[in-house]
mmCIF file of C-alpha atoms and ligand atoms in Angstrom:
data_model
loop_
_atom_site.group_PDB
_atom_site.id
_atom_site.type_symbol
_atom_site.label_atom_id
_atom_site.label_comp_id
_atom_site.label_asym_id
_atom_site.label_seq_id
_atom_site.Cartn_x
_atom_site.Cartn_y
_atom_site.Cartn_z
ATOM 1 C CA UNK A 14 -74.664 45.391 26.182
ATOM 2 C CA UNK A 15 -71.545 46.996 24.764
ATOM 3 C CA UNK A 16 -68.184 45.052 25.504
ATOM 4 C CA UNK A 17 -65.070 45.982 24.093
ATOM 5 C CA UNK A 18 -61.974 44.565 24.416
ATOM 6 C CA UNK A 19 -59.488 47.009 24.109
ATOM 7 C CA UNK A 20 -56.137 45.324 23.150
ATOM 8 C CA UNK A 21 -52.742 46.553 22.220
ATOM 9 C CA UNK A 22 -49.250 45.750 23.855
ATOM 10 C CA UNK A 23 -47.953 47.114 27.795
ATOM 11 C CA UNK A 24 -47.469 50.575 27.237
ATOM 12 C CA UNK A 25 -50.374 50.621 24.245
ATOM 13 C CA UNK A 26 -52.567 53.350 26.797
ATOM 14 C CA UNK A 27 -55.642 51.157 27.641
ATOM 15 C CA UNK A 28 -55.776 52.429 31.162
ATOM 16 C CA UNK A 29 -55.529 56.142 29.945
ATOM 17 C CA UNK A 30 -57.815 55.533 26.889
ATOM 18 C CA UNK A 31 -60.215 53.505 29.188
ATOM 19 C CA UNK A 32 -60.661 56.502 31.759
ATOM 20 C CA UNK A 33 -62.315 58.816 28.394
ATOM 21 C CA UNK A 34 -64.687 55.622 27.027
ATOM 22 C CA UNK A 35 -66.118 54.801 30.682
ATOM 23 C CA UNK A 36 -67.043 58.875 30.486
ATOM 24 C CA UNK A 37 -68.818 58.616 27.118
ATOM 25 C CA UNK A 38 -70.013 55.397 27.213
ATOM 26 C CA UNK A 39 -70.929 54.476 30.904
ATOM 27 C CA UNK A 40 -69.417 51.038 30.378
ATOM 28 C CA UNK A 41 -67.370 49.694 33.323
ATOM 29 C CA UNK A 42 -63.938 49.379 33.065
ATOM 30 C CA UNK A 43 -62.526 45.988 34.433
ATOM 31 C CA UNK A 44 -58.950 45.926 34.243
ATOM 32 C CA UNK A 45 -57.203 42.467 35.144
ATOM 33 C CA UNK A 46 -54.043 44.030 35.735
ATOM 34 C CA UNK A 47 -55.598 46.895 38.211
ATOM 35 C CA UNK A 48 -57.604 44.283 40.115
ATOM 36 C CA UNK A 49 -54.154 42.014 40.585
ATOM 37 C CA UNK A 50 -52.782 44.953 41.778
ATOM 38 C CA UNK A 51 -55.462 45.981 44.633
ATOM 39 C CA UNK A 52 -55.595 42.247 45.815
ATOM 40 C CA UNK A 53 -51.283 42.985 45.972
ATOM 41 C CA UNK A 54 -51.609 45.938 47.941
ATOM 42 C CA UNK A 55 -54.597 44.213 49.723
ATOM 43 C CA UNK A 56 -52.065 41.098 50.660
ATOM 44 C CA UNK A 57 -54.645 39.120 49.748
ATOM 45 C CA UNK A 58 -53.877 35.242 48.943
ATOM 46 C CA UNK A 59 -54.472 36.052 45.207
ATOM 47 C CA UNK A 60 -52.304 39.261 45.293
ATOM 48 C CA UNK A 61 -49.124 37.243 46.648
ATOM 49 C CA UNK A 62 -49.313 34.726 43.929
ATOM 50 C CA UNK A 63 -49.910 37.357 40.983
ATOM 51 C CA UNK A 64 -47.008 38.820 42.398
ATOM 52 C CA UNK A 65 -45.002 36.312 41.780
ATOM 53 C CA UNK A 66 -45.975 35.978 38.411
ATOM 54 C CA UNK A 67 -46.044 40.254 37.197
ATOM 55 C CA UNK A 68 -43.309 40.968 38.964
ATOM 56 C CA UNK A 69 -41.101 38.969 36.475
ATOM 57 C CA UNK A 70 -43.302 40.057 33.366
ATOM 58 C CA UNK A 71 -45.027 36.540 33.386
ATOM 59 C CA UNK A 72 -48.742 35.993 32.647
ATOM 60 C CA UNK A 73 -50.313 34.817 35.636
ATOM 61 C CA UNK A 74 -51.764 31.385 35.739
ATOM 62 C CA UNK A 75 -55.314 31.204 33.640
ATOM 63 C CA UNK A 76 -57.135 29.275 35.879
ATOM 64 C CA UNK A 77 -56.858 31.971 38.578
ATOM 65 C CA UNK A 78 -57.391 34.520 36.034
ATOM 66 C CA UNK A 79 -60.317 33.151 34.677
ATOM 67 C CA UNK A 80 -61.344 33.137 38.079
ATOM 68 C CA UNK A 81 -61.078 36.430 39.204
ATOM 69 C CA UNK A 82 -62.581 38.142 35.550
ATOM 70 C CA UNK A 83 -65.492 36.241 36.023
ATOM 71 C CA UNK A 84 -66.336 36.755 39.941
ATOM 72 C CA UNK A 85 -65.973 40.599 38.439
ATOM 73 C CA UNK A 86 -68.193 40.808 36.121
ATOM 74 C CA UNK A 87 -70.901 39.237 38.152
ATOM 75 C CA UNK A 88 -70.275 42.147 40.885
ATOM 76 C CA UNK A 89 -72.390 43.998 38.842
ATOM 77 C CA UNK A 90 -76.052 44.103 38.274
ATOM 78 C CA UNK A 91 -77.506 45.455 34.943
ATOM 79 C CA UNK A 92 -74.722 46.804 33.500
ATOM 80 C CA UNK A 93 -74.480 48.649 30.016
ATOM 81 C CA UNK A 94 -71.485 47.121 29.240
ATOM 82 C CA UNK A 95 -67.913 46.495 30.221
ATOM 83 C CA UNK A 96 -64.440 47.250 29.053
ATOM 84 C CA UNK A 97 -62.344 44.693 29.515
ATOM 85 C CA UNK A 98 -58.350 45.938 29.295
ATOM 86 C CA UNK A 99 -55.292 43.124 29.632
ATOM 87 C CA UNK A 100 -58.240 40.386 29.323
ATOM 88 C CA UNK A 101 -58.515 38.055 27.490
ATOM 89 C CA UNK A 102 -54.361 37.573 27.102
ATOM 90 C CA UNK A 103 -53.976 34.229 25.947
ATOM 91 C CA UNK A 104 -56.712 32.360 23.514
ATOM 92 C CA UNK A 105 -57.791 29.839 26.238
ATOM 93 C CA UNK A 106 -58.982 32.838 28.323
ATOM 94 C CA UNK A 107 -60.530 34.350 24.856
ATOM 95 C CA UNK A 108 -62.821 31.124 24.600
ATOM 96 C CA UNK A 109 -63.590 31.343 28.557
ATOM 97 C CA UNK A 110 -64.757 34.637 28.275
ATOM 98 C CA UNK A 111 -66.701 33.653 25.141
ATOM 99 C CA UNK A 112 -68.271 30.780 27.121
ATOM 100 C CA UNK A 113 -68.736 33.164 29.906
ATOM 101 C CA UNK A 114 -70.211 35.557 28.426
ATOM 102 C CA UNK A 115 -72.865 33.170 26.323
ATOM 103 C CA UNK A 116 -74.165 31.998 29.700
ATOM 104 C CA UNK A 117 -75.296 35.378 30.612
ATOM 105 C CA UNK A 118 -76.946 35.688 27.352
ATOM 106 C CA UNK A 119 -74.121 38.315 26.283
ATOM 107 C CA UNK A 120 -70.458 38.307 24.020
ATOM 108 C CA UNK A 121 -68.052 40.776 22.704
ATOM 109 C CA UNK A 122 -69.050 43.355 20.325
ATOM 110 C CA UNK A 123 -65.724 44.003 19.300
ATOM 111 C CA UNK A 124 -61.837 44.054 20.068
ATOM 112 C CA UNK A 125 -60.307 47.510 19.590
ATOM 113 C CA UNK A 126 -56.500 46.972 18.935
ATOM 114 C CA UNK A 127 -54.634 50.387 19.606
ATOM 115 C CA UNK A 128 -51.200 50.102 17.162
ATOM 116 C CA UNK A 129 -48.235 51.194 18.887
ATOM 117 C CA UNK A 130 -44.397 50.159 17.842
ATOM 118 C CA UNK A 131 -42.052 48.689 19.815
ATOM 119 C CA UNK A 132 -39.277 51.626 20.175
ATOM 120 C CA UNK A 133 -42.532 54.245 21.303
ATOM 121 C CA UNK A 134 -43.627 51.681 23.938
ATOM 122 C CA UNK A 135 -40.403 51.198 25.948
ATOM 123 C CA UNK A 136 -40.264 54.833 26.007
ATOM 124 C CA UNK A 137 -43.530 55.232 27.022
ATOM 125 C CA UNK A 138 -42.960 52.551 29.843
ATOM 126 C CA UNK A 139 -40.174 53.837 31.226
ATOM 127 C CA UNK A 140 -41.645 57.275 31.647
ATOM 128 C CA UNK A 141 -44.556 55.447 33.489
ATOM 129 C CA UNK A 142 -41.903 53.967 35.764
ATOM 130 C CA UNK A 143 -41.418 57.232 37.069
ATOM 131 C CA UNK A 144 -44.335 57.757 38.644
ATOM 132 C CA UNK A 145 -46.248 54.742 39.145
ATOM 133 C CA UNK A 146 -44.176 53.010 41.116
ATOM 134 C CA UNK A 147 -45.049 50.177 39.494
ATOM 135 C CA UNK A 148 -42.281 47.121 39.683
ATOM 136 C CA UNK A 149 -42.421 45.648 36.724
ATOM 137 C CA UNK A 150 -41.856 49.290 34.758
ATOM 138 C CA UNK A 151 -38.833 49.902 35.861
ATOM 139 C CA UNK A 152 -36.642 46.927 35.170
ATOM 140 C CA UNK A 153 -35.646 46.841 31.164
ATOM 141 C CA UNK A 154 -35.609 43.274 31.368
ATOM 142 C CA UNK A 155 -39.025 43.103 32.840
ATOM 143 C CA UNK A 156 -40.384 45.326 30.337
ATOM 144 C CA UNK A 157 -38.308 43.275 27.425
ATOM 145 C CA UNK A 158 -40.120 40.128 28.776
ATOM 146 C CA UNK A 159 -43.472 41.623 28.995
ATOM 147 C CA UNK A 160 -43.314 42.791 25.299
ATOM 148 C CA UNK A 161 -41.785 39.092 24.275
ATOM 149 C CA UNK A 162 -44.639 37.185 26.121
ATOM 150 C CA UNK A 163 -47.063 39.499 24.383
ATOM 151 C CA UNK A 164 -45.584 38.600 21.216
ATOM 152 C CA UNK A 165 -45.675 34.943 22.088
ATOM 153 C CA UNK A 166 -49.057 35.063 23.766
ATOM 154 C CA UNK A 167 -51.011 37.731 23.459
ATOM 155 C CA UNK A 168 -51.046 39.309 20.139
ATOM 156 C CA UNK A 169 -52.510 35.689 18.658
ATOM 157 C CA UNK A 170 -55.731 36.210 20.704
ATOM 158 C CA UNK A 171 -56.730 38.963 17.714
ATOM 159 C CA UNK A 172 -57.190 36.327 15.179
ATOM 160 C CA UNK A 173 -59.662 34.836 17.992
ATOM 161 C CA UNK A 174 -61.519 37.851 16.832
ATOM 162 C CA UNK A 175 -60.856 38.383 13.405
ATOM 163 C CA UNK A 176 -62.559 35.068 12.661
ATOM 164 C CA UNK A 177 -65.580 35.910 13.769
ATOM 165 C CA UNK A 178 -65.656 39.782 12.199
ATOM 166 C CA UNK A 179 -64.795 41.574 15.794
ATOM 167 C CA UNK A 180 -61.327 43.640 15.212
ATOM 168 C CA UNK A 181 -60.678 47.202 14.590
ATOM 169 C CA UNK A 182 -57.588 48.491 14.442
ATOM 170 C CA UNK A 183 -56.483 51.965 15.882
ATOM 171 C CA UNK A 184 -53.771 53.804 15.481
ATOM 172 C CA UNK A 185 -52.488 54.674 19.150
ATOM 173 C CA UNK A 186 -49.424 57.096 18.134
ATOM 174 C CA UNK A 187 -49.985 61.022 18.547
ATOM 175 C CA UNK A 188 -51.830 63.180 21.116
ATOM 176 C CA UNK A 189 -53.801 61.218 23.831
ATOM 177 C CA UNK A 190 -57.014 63.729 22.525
ATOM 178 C CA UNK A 191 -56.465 62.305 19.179
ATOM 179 C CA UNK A 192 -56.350 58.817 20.070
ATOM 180 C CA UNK A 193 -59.312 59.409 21.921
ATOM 181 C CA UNK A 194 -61.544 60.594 18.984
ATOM 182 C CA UNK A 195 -60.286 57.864 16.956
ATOM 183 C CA UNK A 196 -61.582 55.442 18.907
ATOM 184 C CA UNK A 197 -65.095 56.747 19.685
ATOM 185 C CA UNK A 198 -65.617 57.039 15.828
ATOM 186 C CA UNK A 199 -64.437 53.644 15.563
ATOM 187 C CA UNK A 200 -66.946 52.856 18.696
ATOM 188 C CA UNK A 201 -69.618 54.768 17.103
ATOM 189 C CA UNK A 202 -69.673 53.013 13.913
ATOM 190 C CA UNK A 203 -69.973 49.799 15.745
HETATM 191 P P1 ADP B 302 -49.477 46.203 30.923
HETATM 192 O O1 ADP B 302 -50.549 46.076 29.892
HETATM 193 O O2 ADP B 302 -48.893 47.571 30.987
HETATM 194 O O3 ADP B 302 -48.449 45.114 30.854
HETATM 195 P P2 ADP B 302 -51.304 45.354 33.051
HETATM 196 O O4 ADP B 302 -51.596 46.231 34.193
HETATM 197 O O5 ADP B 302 -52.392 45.064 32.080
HETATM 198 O O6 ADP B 302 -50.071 46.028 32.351
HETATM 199 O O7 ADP B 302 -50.750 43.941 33.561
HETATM 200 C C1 ADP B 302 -49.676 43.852 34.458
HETATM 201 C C2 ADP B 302 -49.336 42.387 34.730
HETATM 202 O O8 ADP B 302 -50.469 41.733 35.329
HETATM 203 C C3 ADP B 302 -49.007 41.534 33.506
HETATM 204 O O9 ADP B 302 -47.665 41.657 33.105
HETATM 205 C C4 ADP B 302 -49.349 40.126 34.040
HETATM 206 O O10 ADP B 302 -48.341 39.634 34.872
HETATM 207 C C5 ADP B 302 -50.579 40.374 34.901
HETATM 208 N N1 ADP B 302 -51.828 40.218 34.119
HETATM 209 C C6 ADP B 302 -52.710 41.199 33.801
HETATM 210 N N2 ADP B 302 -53.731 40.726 33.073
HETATM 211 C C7 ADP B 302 -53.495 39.391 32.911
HETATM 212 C C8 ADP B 302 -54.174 38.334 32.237
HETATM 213 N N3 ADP B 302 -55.308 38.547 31.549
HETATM 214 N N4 ADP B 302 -53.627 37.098 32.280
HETATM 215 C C9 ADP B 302 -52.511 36.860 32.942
HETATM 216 N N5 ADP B 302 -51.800 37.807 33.584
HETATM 217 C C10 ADP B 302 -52.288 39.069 33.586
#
């Protein structure tokens, strides 16, 4: 199996980036974010209390994170591989998955980090705000808080993966084509 984590900041372009690896790769793209947001819209028990947590820019909880990325992963049989984007977000979910993934007789080929400063992603996010409708674009001090917790929280979990020889680095500024072939050379060389 091939499973990438792709990693970078809100506003990095995992989904968009995701959309042209699932194409040349036929891995499955398992976004923790996108699934929180179905069970929202969905009004399902887990949606109302991930709500509570993204719409402020806070992580939600990683018990019921943990949770939910593993019951997806086993919806699928044989697959070639996944892409997992806004998982793992904190290092106790990076050993989970580890764990996780050991018992299926898998693990993580490598984390793809897409490198993106701070002034380009507020811009980017509040163009997204725009048009996704999404909440927790459009308030700046939503978007300041998701950046700080990924600071605080997320951008450690690359060290989880330095350690054991698993990080690339990409540079995500420039055309989205561009970014693109960047990373399937990167992929390719894997
Ligand atoms: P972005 O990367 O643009 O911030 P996502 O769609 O990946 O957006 O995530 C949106 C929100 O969903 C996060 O701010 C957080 O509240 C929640 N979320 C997504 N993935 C995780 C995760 N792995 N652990 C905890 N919370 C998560």
């Amino acid at each position: 199996m091939l499973n990438l984590v792709l990693f970078g900041p809100p506003g990095a372009g995992k989904g968009t980036q995701s959309t042209r690896l699932v194409e040349k790769y036929g891995l499955i793209h398992l976004s923790t974010g996108d699934v929180f947001r179905a069970n929202i819209k969905g009004e399902t028990e887990l949606g109302v209390l991930a709500k509570s947590y993204m719409d402020k820019g806070q992580l939600v909880p990683d018990e019921v994170t943990i949770k939910m990325l593993k019951s997806e992963v086993m919806k699928y049989e044989n697959p070639k591989g996944f892409i997992f984007d806004g998982f793992p977000r904190t290092n106790a979910q990076a050993d989970a998955l580890d764990h996780f993934l050991e018992e299926i007789d898998s693990s993580i080929s490598q984390m793809i980090s897409l490198d993106v400063e701070e002034e380009e992603l507020k811009t980017r996010l509040a163009n997204r705000a725009k048009d996704s409708g999404r909440v927790d674009d459009a308030d700046p001090k939503v978007i300041q808080n998701r950046i700080s917790v990924y600071r605080a929280e997320t951008a450690p979990v690359k060290e989880h993966y330095k350690k054991q020889g698993k990080w690339t680095k990409v540079d995500g500024l420039g055309s989205i084509d561009d970014i693109t072939e960047r990373l399937f050379s990167a992929i390719d060389k894997l």
